[in-house]
PDB file of C-alpha atoms in Angstrom:
ATOM      1  CA  MET A  12       0.116  -0.200   0.393  1.00  0.00           C
ATOM      2  CA  LYS A  13       1.106   3.904  -0.966  1.00  0.00           C
ATOM      3  CA  VAL A  14       0.682   6.260   1.526  1.00  0.00           C
ATOM      4  CA  LEU A  15       0.604  10.345   0.042  1.00  0.00           C
ATOM      5  CA  VAL A  16       1.726  12.476   2.771  1.00  0.00           C
ATOM      6  CA  PRO A  17       0.951  16.320   2.052  1.00  0.00           C
ATOM      7  CA  VAL A  18       3.476  18.906   4.892  1.00  0.00           C
ATOM      8  CA  LYS A  19       3.502  22.405   4.205  1.00  0.00           C
ATOM      9  CA  ARG A  20       6.225  24.698   5.841  1.00  0.00           C
ATOM     10  CA  VAL A  21       5.268  27.024   8.538  1.00  0.00           C
ATOM     11  CA  VAL A  22       6.407  29.488  10.396  1.00  0.00           C
ATOM     12  CA  ASP A  23       7.017  27.596  14.442  1.00  0.00           C
ATOM     13  CA  TYR A  24       4.695  27.250  16.815  1.00  0.00           C
ATOM     14  CA  ASN A  25       6.890  28.805  19.095  1.00  0.00           C
ATOM     15  CA  VAL A  26       7.586  31.957  17.494  1.00  0.00           C
ATOM     16  CA  LYS A  27       5.128  35.014  17.928  1.00  0.00           C
ATOM     17  CA  VAL A  28       4.294  35.652  14.230  1.00  0.00           C
ATOM     18  CA  ARG A  29       3.977  40.069  13.650  1.00  0.00           C
ATOM     19  CA  VAL A  30       2.074  41.759  11.238  1.00  0.00           C
ATOM     20  CA  LYS A  31       4.310  43.281   7.996  1.00  0.00           C
ATOM     21  CA  SER A  32       4.236  47.524   8.773  1.00  0.00           C
ATOM     22  CA  ASP A  33       1.999  47.846   5.613  1.00  0.00           C
ATOM     23  CA  GLN A  34      -0.658  45.264   7.133  1.00  0.00           C
ATOM     24  CA  THR A  35      -0.238  43.237   3.522  1.00  0.00           C
ATOM     25  CA  GLY A  36       0.720  39.817   5.710  1.00  0.00           C
ATOM     26  CA  VAL A  37       2.705  38.026   7.940  1.00  0.00           C
ATOM     27  CA  ASP A  38       6.120  38.911   8.335  1.00  0.00           C
ATOM     28  CA  ILE A  39       8.635  35.615   7.590  1.00  0.00           C
ATOM     29  CA  ALA A  40      11.786  37.071   7.153  1.00  0.00           C
ATOM     30  CA  ASN A  41      14.412  35.644   9.228  1.00  0.00           C
ATOM     31  CA  VAL A  42      11.973  33.486  10.633  1.00  0.00           C
ATOM     32  CA  LYS A  43      12.362  30.247  12.422  1.00  0.00           C
ATOM     33  CA  MET A  44       9.788  27.814   9.899  1.00  0.00           C
ATOM     34  CA  SER A  45       9.351  23.965  10.329  1.00  0.00           C
ATOM     35  CA  MET A  46       7.052  21.180   9.258  1.00  0.00           C
ATOM     36  CA  ASN A  47       2.672  22.228  10.486  1.00  0.00           C
ATOM     37  CA  PRO A  48       2.831  20.347  13.640  1.00  0.00           C
ATOM     38  CA  PHE A  49      -0.560  18.731  12.156  1.00  0.00           C
ATOM     39  CA  ASP A  50       1.247  17.231   9.359  1.00  0.00           C
ATOM     40  CA  GLU A  51       4.368  15.768  11.614  1.00  0.00           C
ATOM     41  CA  ILE A  52       1.266  13.875  13.223  1.00  0.00           C
ATOM     42  CA  ALA A  53       0.421  12.736   9.923  1.00  0.00           C
ATOM     43  CA  VAL A  54       3.829  11.454   8.655  1.00  0.00           C
ATOM     44  CA  GLU A  55       4.222   9.768  12.126  1.00  0.00           C
ATOM     45  CA  GLU A  56       1.177   7.915  11.305  1.00  0.00           C
ATOM     46  CA  ALA A  57       2.103   6.914   7.804  1.00  0.00           C
ATOM     47  CA  THR A  58       5.341   6.084   9.349  1.00  0.00           C
ATOM     48  CA  ARG A  59       3.538   3.869  12.233  1.00  0.00           C
ATOM     49  CA  LEU A  60       1.418   2.006   9.612  1.00  0.00           C
ATOM     50  CA  LYS A  61       4.379   0.921   7.529  1.00  0.00           C
ATOM     51  CA  GLU A  62       6.407  -0.736  10.661  1.00  0.00           C
ATOM     52  CA  LYS A  63       3.003  -2.490  11.094  1.00  0.00           C
ATOM     53  CA  GLY A  64       3.833  -3.638   7.938  1.00  0.00           C
ATOM     54  CA  VAL A  65       0.313  -2.390   6.329  1.00  0.00           C
ATOM     55  CA  ALA A  66       1.815   0.511   4.302  1.00  0.00           C
ATOM     56  CA  THR A  67       4.667  -0.408   1.567  1.00  0.00           C
ATOM     57  CA  GLU A  68       6.128   3.250   0.510  1.00  0.00           C
ATOM     58  CA  ILE A  69       4.951   6.821   2.117  1.00  0.00           C
ATOM     59  CA  VAL A  70       5.776   9.630  -0.353  1.00  0.00           C
ATOM     60  CA  ALA A  71       6.421  12.888   0.923  1.00  0.00           C
ATOM     61  CA  VAL A  72       4.712  15.869  -0.332  1.00  0.00           C
ATOM     62  CA  SER A  73       5.100  19.670  -0.391  1.00  0.00           C
ATOM     63  CA  CYS A  74       3.927  22.825  -1.965  1.00  0.00           C
ATOM     64  CA  GLY A  75       6.307  25.703  -2.421  1.00  0.00           C
ATOM     65  CA  VAL A  76       9.202  27.718  -2.310  1.00  0.00           C
ATOM     66  CA  ALA A  77      12.815  25.612  -2.335  1.00  0.00           C
ATOM     67  CA  GLN A  78      12.813  26.078   1.058  1.00  0.00           C
ATOM     68  CA  CYS A  79       9.734  23.384   1.308  1.00  0.00           C
ATOM     69  CA  GLN A  80      13.240  20.859   0.606  1.00  0.00           C
ATOM     70  CA  GLU A  81      14.003  21.262   4.085  1.00  0.00           C
ATOM     71  CA  THR A  82      10.429  20.425   5.497  1.00  0.00           C
ATOM     72  CA  LEU A  83      10.279  17.110   3.123  1.00  0.00           C
ATOM     73  CA  ARG A  84      14.232  16.177   4.583  1.00  0.00           C
ATOM     74  CA  THR A  85      12.499  16.517   7.982  1.00  0.00           C
ATOM     75  CA  ALA A  86       9.794  14.369   6.641  1.00  0.00           C
ATOM     76  CA  MET A  87      12.212  11.577   5.441  1.00  0.00           C
ATOM     77  CA  ALA A  88      13.845  11.925   8.495  1.00  0.00           C
ATOM     78  CA  THR A  89      10.838  10.449  10.319  1.00  0.00           C
ATOM     79  CA  GLY A  90      10.568   7.732   7.503  1.00  0.00           C
ATOM     80  CA  ALA A  91       9.122   8.686   4.388  1.00  0.00           C
ATOM     81  CA  ASP A  92      10.496   6.680   1.546  1.00  0.00           C
ATOM     82  CA  ARG A  93      10.501   9.974  -1.027  1.00  0.00           C
ATOM     83  CA  ALA A  94       9.304  13.140  -1.486  1.00  0.00           C
ATOM     84  CA  ILE A  95       7.936  15.532  -4.093  1.00  0.00           C
ATOM     85  CA  LEU A  96       8.144  19.232  -4.272  1.00  0.00           C
ATOM     86  CA  VAL A  97       6.456  21.267  -6.560  1.00  0.00           C
ATOM     87  CA  GLU A  98       7.960  24.476  -6.098  1.00  0.00           C
ATOM     88  CA  THR A  99       6.106  27.990  -7.581  1.00  0.00           C
ATOM     89  CA  GLN A 100       6.933  31.455  -5.605  1.00  0.00           C
ATOM     90  CA  GLU A 101       3.181  31.859  -5.934  1.00  0.00           C
ATOM     91  CA  GLU A 102       0.504  32.436  -3.052  1.00  0.00           C
ATOM     92  CA  LEU A 103      -0.848  28.744  -2.637  1.00  0.00           C
ATOM     93  CA  GLN A 104      -4.470  29.177  -1.619  1.00  0.00           C
ATOM     94  CA  PRO A 105      -6.354  25.420  -0.285  1.00  0.00           C
ATOM     95  CA  LEU A 106      -7.956  25.051  -3.867  1.00  0.00           C
ATOM     96  CA  ALA A 107      -4.625  25.197  -5.602  1.00  0.00           C
ATOM     97  CA  VAL A 108      -2.601  23.322  -3.285  1.00  0.00           C
ATOM     98  CA  ALA A 109      -5.848  20.167  -3.805  1.00  0.00           C
ATOM     99  CA  LYS A 110      -5.515  20.321  -7.410  1.00  0.00           C
ATOM    100  CA  LEU A 111      -1.840  19.978  -7.494  1.00  0.00           C
ATOM    101  CA  LEU A 112      -2.438  16.918  -4.902  1.00  0.00           C
ATOM    102  CA  LYS A 113      -5.355  15.606  -6.929  1.00  0.00           C
ATOM    103  CA  ALA A 114      -2.424  15.703 -10.036  1.00  0.00           C
ATOM    104  CA  LEU A 115      -0.282  13.659  -7.864  1.00  0.00           C
ATOM    105  CA  ALA A 116      -2.336  11.496  -6.461  1.00  0.00           C
ATOM    106  CA  ASP A 117      -3.426  10.351 -10.239  1.00  0.00           C
ATOM    107  CA  LYS A 118       0.114  10.231 -11.261  1.00  0.00           C
ATOM    108  CA  GLU A 119       1.339   8.277  -7.853  1.00  0.00           C
ATOM    109  CA  GLN A 120      -2.308   5.907  -7.256  1.00  0.00           C
ATOM    110  CA  PRO A 121      -2.352   6.163  -3.238  1.00  0.00           C
ATOM    111  CA  GLN A 122      -4.459   4.002  -1.562  1.00  0.00           C
ATOM    112  CA  LEU A 123      -4.726   6.402   1.537  1.00  0.00           C
ATOM    113  CA  VAL A 124      -3.412  10.194   1.415  1.00  0.00           C
ATOM    114  CA  ILE A 125      -3.062  11.301   5.581  1.00  0.00           C
ATOM    115  CA  LEU A 126      -2.414  14.754   5.823  1.00  0.00           C
ATOM    116  CA  GLY A 127      -3.189  17.253   8.567  1.00  0.00           C
ATOM    117  CA  LYS A 128      -6.559  19.030   9.443  1.00  0.00           C
ATOM    118  CA  GLN A 129      -5.105  22.490   9.141  1.00  0.00           C
ATOM    119  CA  ALA A 130      -2.364  24.697   9.083  1.00  0.00           C
ATOM    120  CA  ILE A 131      -1.432  26.503  11.855  1.00  0.00           C
ATOM    121  CA  ASP A 132      -0.682  29.835   9.334  1.00  0.00           C
ATOM    122  CA  ASP A 133      -4.025  29.987   7.876  1.00  0.00           C
ATOM    123  CA  ASP A 134      -5.840  27.709   9.654  1.00  0.00           C
ATOM    124  CA  ALA A 135      -8.666  27.102   7.268  1.00  0.00           C
ATOM    125  CA  ASN A 136      -9.017  23.379   7.032  1.00  0.00           C
ATOM    126  CA  GLN A 137     -10.006  23.159   3.321  1.00  0.00           C
ATOM    127  CA  THR A 138      -7.228  20.848   1.888  1.00  0.00           C
ATOM    128  CA  GLY A 139      -8.233  17.408   2.928  1.00  0.00           C
ATOM    129  CA  GLN A 140     -12.015  18.155   2.404  1.00  0.00           C
ATOM    130  CA  MET A 141     -11.122  19.624  -1.653  1.00  0.00           C
ATOM    131  CA  LEU A 142      -9.192  17.362  -2.223  1.00  0.00           C
ATOM    132  CA  ALA A 143     -11.610  14.332  -1.045  1.00  0.00           C
ATOM    133  CA  ALA A 144     -14.504  16.115  -3.444  1.00  0.00           C
ATOM    134  CA  LEU A 145     -11.775  16.296  -6.626  1.00  0.00           C
ATOM    135  CA  LEU A 146     -11.226  12.744  -6.483  1.00  0.00           C
ATOM    136  CA  ASP A 147     -14.502  12.025  -5.364  1.00  0.00           C
ATOM    137  CA  TRP A 148     -13.045   9.433  -2.576  1.00  0.00           C
ATOM    138  CA  PRO A 149     -14.128   8.890   0.994  1.00  0.00           C
ATOM    139  CA  GLN A 150     -12.894  10.979   3.915  1.00  0.00           C
ATOM    140  CA  ALA A 151     -12.495  11.000   8.100  1.00  0.00           C
ATOM    141  CA  THR A 152     -11.622  14.889   8.956  1.00  0.00           C
ATOM    142  CA  PHE A 153     -10.227  15.178  12.955  1.00  0.00           C
ATOM    143  CA  ALA A 154      -9.141  11.119  13.110  1.00  0.00           C
ATOM    144  CA  SER A 155      -8.135  10.645  16.611  1.00  0.00           C
ATOM    145  CA  LYS A 156      -7.117   6.646  15.585  1.00  0.00           C
ATOM    146  CA  VAL A 157      -7.377   5.499  12.314  1.00  0.00           C
ATOM    147  CA  GLU A 158      -7.182   0.927  11.476  1.00  0.00           C
ATOM    148  CA  LEU A 159      -6.219  -0.592   8.351  1.00  0.00           C
ATOM    149  CA  GLY A 160      -7.753  -4.015   7.072  1.00  0.00           C
ATOM    150  CA  ASP A 161      -9.904  -6.042   4.331  1.00  0.00           C
ATOM    151  CA  GLY A 162      -9.240  -2.514   2.232  1.00  0.00           C
ATOM    152  CA  LYS A 163     -11.205  -0.369   4.540  1.00  0.00           C
ATOM    153  CA  ALA A 164      -9.531   2.267   6.962  1.00  0.00           C
ATOM    154  CA  THR A 165     -11.921   2.623  10.407  1.00  0.00           C
ATOM    155  CA  VAL A 166     -11.326   5.606  11.665  1.00  0.00           C
ATOM    156  CA  THR A 167     -11.920   6.976  14.795  1.00  0.00           C
ATOM    157  CA  ARG A 168     -12.968  10.826  14.323  1.00  0.00           C
ATOM    158  CA  GLU A 169     -14.046  14.067  17.085  1.00  0.00           C
ATOM    159  CA  VAL A 170     -17.077  15.866  16.708  1.00  0.00           C
ATOM    160  CA  ASP A 171     -18.425  18.433  19.260  1.00  0.00           C
ATOM    161  CA  GLY A 172     -20.607  15.824  20.406  1.00  0.00           C
ATOM    162  CA  GLY A 173     -17.873  12.784  21.477  1.00  0.00           C
ATOM    163  CA  LEU A 174     -16.764  10.218  18.917  1.00  0.00           C
ATOM    164  CA  GLU A 175     -17.775   9.081  15.782  1.00  0.00           C
ATOM    165  CA  THR A 176     -16.195   6.184  14.130  1.00  0.00           C
ATOM    166  CA  VAL A 177     -16.798   5.718   9.968  1.00  0.00           C
ATOM    167  CA  SER A 178     -15.787   2.829   7.959  1.00  0.00           C
ATOM    168  CA  LEU A 179     -13.544   4.344   4.600  1.00  0.00           C
ATOM    169  CA  THR A 180     -13.710   1.888   1.525  1.00  0.00           C
ATOM    170  CA  LEU A 181      -9.643   2.473  -0.244  1.00  0.00           C
ATOM    171  CA  PRO A 182      -9.041   4.445  -1.836  1.00  0.00           C
ATOM    172  CA  ALA A 183      -9.720   7.381   1.086  1.00  0.00           C
ATOM    173  CA  ILE A 184      -8.534  10.722   2.573  1.00  0.00           C
ATOM    174  CA  VAL A 185      -7.524  11.295   6.016  1.00  0.00           C
ATOM    175  CA  THR A 186      -7.111  14.567   7.936  1.00  0.00           C
ATOM    176  CA  THR A 187      -5.150  14.180  11.577  1.00  0.00           C
ATOM    177  CA  ASP A 188      -6.470  15.648  14.573  1.00  0.00           C
ATOM    178  CA  LEU A 189      -3.575  16.314  18.046  1.00  0.00           C
ATOM    179  CA  ARG A 190      -4.596  12.763  19.820  1.00  0.00           C
ATOM    180  CA  LEU A 191      -4.210  10.575  16.935  1.00  0.00           C
ATOM    181  CA  ASN A 192      -0.194   9.883  18.065  1.00  0.00           C
ATOM    182  CA  GLU A 193       2.434  12.126  19.424  1.00  0.00           C
ATOM    183  CA  PRO A 194       5.318  12.239  16.650  1.00  0.00           C
ATOM    184  CA  ARG A 195       9.029  10.908  17.316  1.00  0.00           C
ATOM    185  CA  TYR A 196      11.956  12.955  17.693  1.00  0.00           C
ATOM    186  CA  VAL A 197      13.619  12.799  14.684  1.00  0.00           C
ATOM    187  CA  THR A 198      17.669  11.459  15.601  1.00  0.00           C
ATOM    188  CA  LEU A 199      20.867  12.614  13.745  1.00  0.00           C
ATOM    189  CA  PRO A 200      21.245   9.373  11.575  1.00  0.00           C
ATOM    190  CA  ASN A 201      17.897   9.179   9.929  1.00  0.00           C
ATOM    191  CA  ILE A 202      18.849  12.914   9.119  1.00  0.00           C
ATOM    192  CA  MET A 203      21.789  11.815   7.565  1.00  0.00           C
ATOM    193  CA  LYS A 204      20.014   8.818   5.992  1.00  0.00           C
ATOM    194  CA  ALA A 205      17.004  11.021   4.372  1.00  0.00           C
ATOM    195  CA  LYS A 206      19.974  13.575   2.438  1.00  0.00           C
ATOM    196  CA  LYS A 207      20.146  10.197   0.926  1.00  0.00           C
ATOM    197  CA  LYS A 208      17.258   9.598  -0.183  1.00  0.00           C
ATOM    198  CA  PRO A 209      15.226  10.464  -3.693  1.00  0.00           C
ATOM    199  CA  LEU A 210      13.621  13.881  -3.519  1.00  0.00           C
ATOM    200  CA  GLU A 211      11.679  15.229  -7.159  1.00  0.00           C
ATOM    201  CA  THR A 212      11.144  18.735  -8.082  1.00  0.00           C
ATOM    202  CA  VAL A 213       7.934  19.519 -10.402  1.00  0.00           C
ATOM    203  CA  LYS A 214       6.303  22.973 -11.977  1.00  0.00           C
ATOM    204  CA  PRO A 215       2.834  23.479 -11.962  1.00  0.00           C
ATOM    205  CA  GLU A 216       2.538  23.691 -15.669  1.00  0.00           C
ATOM    206  CA  ASP A 217       4.228  20.413 -15.730  1.00  0.00           C
ATOM    207  CA  LEU A 218       0.623  18.621 -13.628  1.00  0.00           C
ATOM    208  CA  GLY A 219      -1.307  21.220 -15.611  1.00  0.00           C
ATOM    209  CA  VAL A 220      -2.792  22.824 -13.183  1.00  0.00           C
ATOM    210  CA  ASP A 221      -2.969  26.506 -12.914  1.00  0.00           C
ATOM    211  CA  VAL A 222      -2.242  28.347  -9.447  1.00  0.00           C
ATOM    212  CA  THR A 223      -3.066  31.653  -9.659  1.00  0.00           C
ATOM    213  CA  PRO A 224      -4.752  32.356  -6.213  1.00  0.00           C
ATOM    214  CA  ARG A 225      -8.619  33.365  -7.044  1.00  0.00           C
ATOM    215  CA  LEU A 226      -8.805  35.220  -3.389  1.00  0.00           C
ATOM    216  CA  LYS A 227      -7.311  38.329  -2.751  1.00  0.00           C
ATOM    217  CA  THR A 228      -6.055  39.482   1.224  1.00  0.00           C
ATOM    218  CA  LEU A 229      -6.951  43.042   1.918  1.00  0.00           C
ATOM    219  CA  LYS A 230      -4.999  43.365   5.006  1.00  0.00           C
ATOM    220  CA  VAL A 231      -3.480  41.818   7.565  1.00  0.00           C
ATOM    221  CA  SER A 232      -3.913  43.145  11.390  1.00  0.00           C
ATOM    222  CA  GLU A 233      -2.852  42.238  15.002  1.00  0.00           C
ATOM    223  CA  PRO A 234      -5.973  41.513  17.614  1.00  0.00           C
ATOM    224  CA  PRO A 235      -6.684  44.133  19.791  1.00  0.00           C
ATOM    225  CA  ALA A 236      -4.936  44.262  22.657  1.00  0.00           C
ATOM    226  CA  ARG A 237      -6.622  43.200  26.086  1.00  0.00           C
ATOM    227  CA  GLN A 238      -7.704  45.842  28.570  1.00  0.00           C
ATOM    228  CA  ALA A 239      -6.623  44.583  32.490  1.00  0.00           C
ATOM    229  CA  GLY A 240      -9.404  43.392  34.668  1.00  0.00           C
ATOM    230  CA  VAL A 241     -11.112  45.326  37.791  1.00  0.00           C
ATOM    231  CA  LYS A 242     -11.969  44.351  40.710  1.00  0.00           C
ATOM    232  CA  VAL A 243     -15.339  45.272  42.372  1.00  0.00           C
ATOM    233  CA  ALA A 244     -16.642  45.263  45.616  1.00  0.00           C
ATOM    234  CA  ASP A 245     -19.582  43.477  45.784  1.00  0.00           C
ATOM    235  CA  VAL A 246     -22.060  41.564  43.219  1.00  0.00           C
ATOM    236  CA  ALA A 247     -24.397  44.631  43.078  1.00  0.00           C
ATOM    237  CA  GLU A 248     -21.287  46.669  41.433  1.00  0.00           C
ATOM    238  CA  LEU A 249     -20.411  43.456  39.624  1.00  0.00           C
ATOM    239  CA  VAL A 250     -24.027  44.016  37.718  1.00  0.00           C
ATOM    240  CA  ASP A 251     -24.029  46.999  37.003  1.00  0.00           C
ATOM    241  CA  LYS A 252     -20.801  46.954  34.744  1.00  0.00           C
ATOM    242  CA  LEU A 253     -22.189  43.773  33.268  1.00  0.00           C
ATOM    243  CA  LYS A 254     -25.227  46.269  32.607  1.00  0.00           C
ATOM    244  CA  ASN A 255     -23.802  49.786  31.840  1.00  0.00           C
ATOM    245  CA  GLU A 256     -20.552  49.320  30.340  1.00  0.00           C
ATOM    246  CA  ALA A 257     -20.515  45.573  29.399  1.00  0.00           C
ATOM    247  CA  LYS A 258     -23.573  46.233  27.797  1.00  0.00           C
ATOM    248  CA  VAL A 259     -23.970  42.199  28.267  1.00  0.00           C
ATOM    249  CA  VAL A 260     -26.728  41.838  30.511  1.00  0.00           C
TER     250      VAL A 260
END
């Protein structure tokens, strides 16, 4: 079984994000970048499937600038066998990424695509669902447990009311949630081995996909600073402030 794992290069989750002075976007100059945490979980899950003997090959995929090769090398150090970079300088939006992944899925013919439920930079939570629609494959989002067998995937997913278990006929799309697993620490020997693993670079036009942005960001601004709280002497004063100042009662 071949597993396709898309990964995204984002600003590291430990970095405090700064908005550009002209409010055109987020400042990523000289900022530490890393793999999207939800995608780390996806790579780990694919690696565990391979260790169990369920998966035979893991192909990591990333779309973006040339520096995404670093993210793909991390995925290969974790357990991916090879990687594909769709290199472009365009700002990639979820639909464009889904179209690129569809083209690669048509080419690679994987039985399972595992990706993070969302990226921590735009929090769109759209790519997995769009890819499932384009491929016309069954999907299970927000997975907290994945089991494969007899040509099917049994996925426990997190919903508002608790947990839901669904059965998917392969090939299928699965998006990962935080509680699916805990990604392993990438060791130095595996990092060195990853440098020798094959990494293929293609362009969007090679896949016949137009990645021209369909949406335009008008302005990016920081959230307003939170005001300091105040102490009240008694319940009467609290009710008065809630009613007359906060106007919530």
